[in-house]
């Protein structure tokens, strides 16, 4: 090293992922799922086996269901620990049902937060009394002035029984959480979490016009916390006629369920009016 000269080393902070529009942007966060899917899905032999199995099951799938649409409007009150006043939510949702596909999308408005989701289930196997499906879901929570949370879900769904008697639905999925604190992008890098999402629900017909169900789940369609902060829910559905039904529900969410400090983080209750729309000419 030449005499009289010094080499200065500068320790630069880790600013997270980099893209053409800067550091720690939401666009950069959204690129990460593509990389992870490539590593964990397309480069695994299990992916080929899964596709082959789905093709075989599809050949044996049977269903006499007619496709239809469903619109629902829901109001919900949340009583959150540490907050004096309840939180009001306004929720709108659309569902499309067909023998092979169940697609849905929803928007939830809460003070200071906008949440949305797009969900799809493909049923390669559907026989009387049993169905097996593959599920994919994207959920976004935009906490205005704080952060953007992106959740991607990939998994399977099993449904057994009959809706007019007793039905059981179980789903198990891999959950990728990407959180971007865009107001603090120079200090806090994007957070990446790999976890699971589980749900089990049982519903039975009490009478011809009333259904009663219970559910335990690690997530809500508009919110995917880290595993395991479960939701416990009980719901009743009143079938007003062939096109309309009224659903009421109440439940609780626990935090840190597998620790000695587990506690109910919030209680919630709500009402939902659902309308079934059949395609023209199907009646």
Coordinates of C-alpha atoms in Angstrom, one line a residue:
X1 CA 0.0 0.0 0.0
X2 CA 1.5 3.4 -1.0
X3 CA 2.7 5.4 2.0
X4 CA 0.7 8.3 3.2
X5 CA -2.6 7.0 1.9
X6 CA -5.4 5.5 3.9
X7 CA -8.2 3.2 2.9
X8 CA -11.6 4.1 4.5
X9 CA -14.2 1.4 4.8
X10 CA -17.8 2.5 4.9
X11 CA -20.4 0.2 6.5
X12 CA -23.6 0.8 4.6
X13 CA -26.9 -0.3 6.3
X14 CA -28.9 -3.1 4.8
X15 CA -31.6 -1.3 2.9
X16 CA -33.4 -4.5 1.8
X17 CA -34.2 -5.5 -1.7
X18 CA -33.3 -3.2 -4.6
X19 CA -35.2 -2.5 -7.7
X20 CA -35.1 0.1 -10.5
X21 CA -37.4 2.5 -8.7
X22 CA -35.5 2.5 -5.4
X23 CA -35.1 0.6 -2.2
X24 CA -37.8 -1.2 -0.2
X25 CA -40.7 -0.3 -2.5
X26 CA -43.9 -2.3 -2.7
X27 CA -42.9 -3.4 -6.2
X28 CA -39.7 -4.9 -4.9
X29 CA -41.6 -6.7 -2.2
X30 CA -44.0 -8.3 -4.7
X31 CA -41.1 -9.7 -6.8
X32 CA -40.1 -11.9 -3.9
X33 CA -43.0 -14.4 -4.2
X34 CA -42.0 -15.2 -7.8
X35 CA -38.5 -16.2 -6.7
X36 CA -39.8 -18.3 -3.8
X37 CA -42.3 -20.1 -5.9
X38 CA -39.6 -20.9 -8.5
X39 CA -37.3 -22.4 -5.8
X40 CA -40.0 -24.2 -3.8
X41 CA -42.4 -25.4 -6.5
X42 CA -41.0 -25.5 -10.0
X43 CA -37.7 -26.9 -8.9
X44 CA -39.2 -29.7 -6.9
X45 CA -40.2 -33.1 -8.3
X46 CA -43.3 -33.0 -6.1
X47 CA -44.7 -30.3 -8.4
X48 CA -44.6 -32.7 -11.4
X49 CA -46.3 -35.4 -9.3
X50 CA -49.0 -33.0 -8.1
X51 CA -49.9 -32.0 -11.7
X52 CA -50.0 -35.6 -12.8
X53 CA -52.2 -36.6 -9.9
X54 CA -54.6 -33.7 -10.6
X55 CA -54.9 -34.8 -14.2
X56 CA -55.7 -38.3 -13.2
X57 CA -58.3 -37.2 -10.6
X58 CA -59.9 -34.8 -13.1
X59 CA -60.7 -37.8 -15.3
X60 CA -62.7 -39.3 -12.5
X61 CA -64.4 -36.2 -11.3
X62 CA -68.2 -36.0 -11.4
X63 CA -70.6 -33.2 -10.5
X64 CA -74.1 -32.2 -11.4
X65 CA -73.9 -28.7 -9.9
X66 CA -74.9 -25.7 -12.0
X67 CA -72.8 -22.6 -12.0
X68 CA -74.1 -19.5 -10.1
X69 CA -73.0 -16.2 -8.6
X70 CA -73.3 -14.9 -5.0
X71 CA -73.2 -11.4 -3.7
X72 CA -72.9 -10.5 0.0
X73 CA -72.8 -7.5 2.1
X74 CA -71.6 -7.7 5.7
X75 CA -71.2 -5.5 8.7
X76 CA -69.0 -6.4 11.6
X77 CA -68.0 -5.1 15.0
X78 CA -64.7 -5.8 16.6
X79 CA -64.0 -5.4 20.3
X80 CA -60.2 -5.2 20.4
X81 CA -58.2 -5.4 23.7
X82 CA -56.8 -2.1 24.6
X83 CA -59.3 -0.1 22.6
X84 CA -62.3 1.5 24.3
X85 CA -64.6 1.8 21.3
X86 CA -65.5 -1.1 19.0
X87 CA -64.3 -1.0 15.4
X88 CA -66.9 -1.0 12.6
X89 CA -66.2 -2.9 9.3
X90 CA -68.1 -2.7 6.0
X91 CA -67.5 -5.8 3.8
X92 CA -68.5 -6.6 0.3
X93 CA -67.8 -9.9 -1.4
X94 CA -68.4 -11.7 -4.7
X95 CA -68.3 -15.5 -5.3
X96 CA -68.6 -17.6 -8.4
X97 CA -69.4 -21.3 -8.1
X98 CA -69.0 -24.0 -10.8
X99 CA -68.4 -27.7 -10.8
X100 CA -64.7 -27.2 -11.2
X101 CA -64.0 -23.7 -9.9
X102 CA -64.8 -21.5 -6.9
X103 CA -63.5 -18.0 -7.3
X104 CA -64.1 -15.1 -4.9
X105 CA -63.0 -11.5 -4.2
X106 CA -63.7 -9.1 -1.4
X107 CA -63.1 -5.6 -0.1
X108 CA -63.2 -4.6 3.6
X109 CA -63.2 -1.0 4.8
X110 CA -62.1 -0.1 8.3
X111 CA -61.0 3.3 9.6
X112 CA -57.4 3.7 8.6
X113 CA -57.2 0.3 6.8
X114 CA -58.2 -1.1 3.5
X115 CA -58.1 -4.9 3.0
X116 CA -58.9 -7.0 0.0
X117 CA -58.4 -10.5 -1.3
X118 CA -58.7 -12.6 -4.4
X119 CA -59.2 -16.4 -3.9
X120 CA -59.5 -19.4 -6.2
X121 CA -60.1 -23.1 -5.7
X122 CA -59.8 -25.7 -8.4
X123 CA -61.6 -29.0 -7.7
X124 CA -59.9 -31.8 -9.6
X125 CA -61.8 -34.4 -7.7
X126 CA -65.5 -33.9 -7.0
X127 CA -67.7 -36.9 -6.2
X128 CA -70.9 -37.2 -4.1
X129 CA -69.9 -36.7 -0.5
X130 CA -66.3 -35.8 -1.1
X131 CA -64.2 -33.1 -2.8
X132 CA -60.5 -32.4 -3.1
X133 CA -59.3 -29.0 -4.3
X134 CA -56.2 -26.9 -4.8
X135 CA -56.3 -23.3 -3.5
X136 CA -54.5 -20.1 -4.2
X137 CA -55.1 -16.7 -2.5
X138 CA -53.7 -13.2 -2.5
X139 CA -54.5 -10.8 0.4
X140 CA -53.5 -7.2 0.8
X141 CA -53.8 -5.0 3.9
X142 CA -53.0 -1.4 3.5
X143 CA -52.5 0.4 6.8
X144 CA -52.7 4.0 5.7
X145 CA -49.5 5.9 6.8
X146 CA -47.8 2.8 8.2
X147 CA -47.3 -0.3 6.0
X148 CA -48.5 -2.6 3.2
X149 CA -48.9 -6.3 4.0
X150 CA -49.0 -8.8 1.2
X151 CA -50.1 -12.4 1.9
X152 CA -49.8 -15.3 -0.6
X153 CA -51.4 -18.6 0.2
X154 CA -51.0 -21.9 -1.7
X155 CA -52.6 -25.2 -0.4
X156 CA -55.3 -27.8 -0.6
X157 CA -58.9 -28.1 0.5
X158 CA -60.9 -31.2 1.5
X159 CA -64.7 -31.1 1.8
X160 CA -66.8 -34.0 2.9
X161 CA -70.5 -34.6 3.7
X162 CA -73.6 -33.0 2.4
X163 CA -74.6 -29.3 3.0
X164 CA -78.2 -30.2 3.9
X165 CA -77.1 -32.7 6.5
X166 CA -73.6 -32.3 7.9
X167 CA -70.5 -31.0 6.0
X168 CA -66.8 -30.7 7.0
X169 CA -64.3 -28.5 5.3
X170 CA -60.5 -28.6 6.1
X171 CA -57.8 -26.6 4.4
X172 CA -54.1 -26.6 4.9
X173 CA -51.8 -24.1 3.1
X174 CA -48.4 -22.5 3.0
X175 CA -48.4 -18.8 3.8
X176 CA -45.9 -16.2 2.6
X177 CA -46.1 -12.9 4.4
X178 CA -44.4 -9.8 2.9
X179 CA -44.6 -6.5 4.9
X180 CA -43.2 -3.2 3.7
X181 CA -43.0 -0.3 6.2
X182 CA -42.9 2.2 3.4
X183 CA -42.7 5.2 5.8
X184 CA -39.6 3.8 7.4
X185 CA -37.9 2.3 4.3
X186 CA -34.5 3.8 5.2
X187 CA -34.6 2.2 8.6
X188 CA -36.7 -1.0 8.5
X189 CA -36.2 -3.4 5.7
X190 CA -39.1 -5.4 4.3
X191 CA -40.1 -8.4 6.5
X192 CA -40.5 -11.9 5.1
X193 CA -42.2 -14.6 7.0
X194 CA -42.8 -18.3 6.0
X195 CA -45.6 -19.9 8.0
X196 CA -48.8 -22.0 7.7
X197 CA -52.5 -21.4 7.4
X198 CA -55.1 -23.9 8.7
X199 CA -58.9 -24.0 8.9
X200 CA -61.5 -26.5 10.0
X201 CA -65.2 -25.9 9.9
X202 CA -68.3 -28.1 10.6
X203 CA -71.8 -27.1 9.5
X204 CA -75.0 -29.0 10.1
X205 CA -78.7 -28.5 9.2
X206 CA -80.8 -27.9 12.3
X207 CA -83.9 -27.6 10.2
X208 CA -84.9 -27.1 6.6
X209 CA -84.3 -23.4 6.9
X210 CA -81.5 -23.1 9.5
X211 CA -77.9 -24.1 9.5
X212 CA -75.5 -24.1 12.5
X213 CA -71.7 -24.2 12.2
X214 CA -68.5 -23.9 14.2
X215 CA -65.1 -23.0 12.9
X216 CA -61.5 -22.9 14.2
X217 CA -59.0 -21.2 11.9
X218 CA -55.6 -19.6 11.9
X219 CA -56.7 -16.8 9.6
X220 CA -59.5 -14.6 8.4
X221 CA -60.0 -14.0 4.6
X222 CA -59.0 -10.4 5.2
X223 CA -56.2 -11.0 7.7
X224 CA -53.5 -13.7 7.9
X225 CA -51.6 -13.5 11.2
X226 CA -48.5 -15.6 12.0
X227 CA -49.3 -19.1 13.0
X228 CA -50.9 -19.8 15.5
X229 CA -53.2 -17.0 16.6
X230 CA -56.5 -18.8 16.1
X231 CA -60.1 -17.7 15.5
X232 CA -62.9 -19.5 17.2
X233 CA -66.3 -18.8 15.6
X234 CA -69.9 -20.0 15.7
X235 CA -72.4 -19.0 13.1
X236 CA -76.0 -19.5 12.1
X237 CA -77.5 -19.2 8.7
X238 CA -81.2 -18.6 8.0
X239 CA -82.3 -19.6 4.6
X240 CA -84.9 -16.9 3.7
X241 CA -85.7 -18.5 0.3
X242 CA -83.9 -20.1 -2.6
X243 CA -82.1 -16.9 -3.4
X244 CA -81.5 -15.0 -0.1
X245 CA -79.9 -16.1 3.2
X246 CA -79.0 -14.2 6.4
X247 CA -75.9 -15.2 8.3
X248 CA -75.0 -14.2 11.8
X249 CA -71.7 -15.0 13.6
X250 CA -69.7 -14.3 16.7
X251 CA -66.3 -15.3 17.8
X252 CA -62.9 -14.6 19.4
X253 CA -59.3 -14.4 18.3
X254 CA -56.5 -15.6 20.7
X255 CA -53.0 -14.4 20.6
X256 CA -49.8 -16.5 21.4
X257 CA -52.0 -19.6 21.7
X258 CA -49.1 -22.0 22.4
X259 CA -47.6 -20.0 25.2
X260 CA -48.4 -19.4 28.9
X261 CA -49.3 -15.8 28.0
X262 CA -52.2 -16.7 25.7
X263 CA -55.1 -14.2 25.9
X264 CA -58.2 -13.2 23.8
X265 CA -57.0 -10.4 21.6
X266 CA -60.4 -9.5 20.3
X267 CA -64.0 -10.4 20.1
X268 CA -66.2 -9.9 17.0
X269 CA -69.8 -10.3 15.8
X270 CA -71.5 -9.5 12.5
X271 CA -74.4 -10.0 10.1
X272 CA -74.3 -10.8 6.4
X273 CA -77.0 -10.8 3.7
X274 CA -76.2 -13.1 0.8
X275 CA -77.9 -13.2 -2.6
X276 CA -77.6 -16.1 -5.0
X277 CA -77.8 -15.3 -8.7
X278 CA -78.4 -18.0 -11.2
X279 CA -77.4 -17.5 -14.9
X280 CA -80.3 -16.7 -17.2
X281 CA -81.9 -19.7 -18.7
X282 CA -80.7 -22.1 -15.9
X283 CA -84.0 -22.1 -14.0

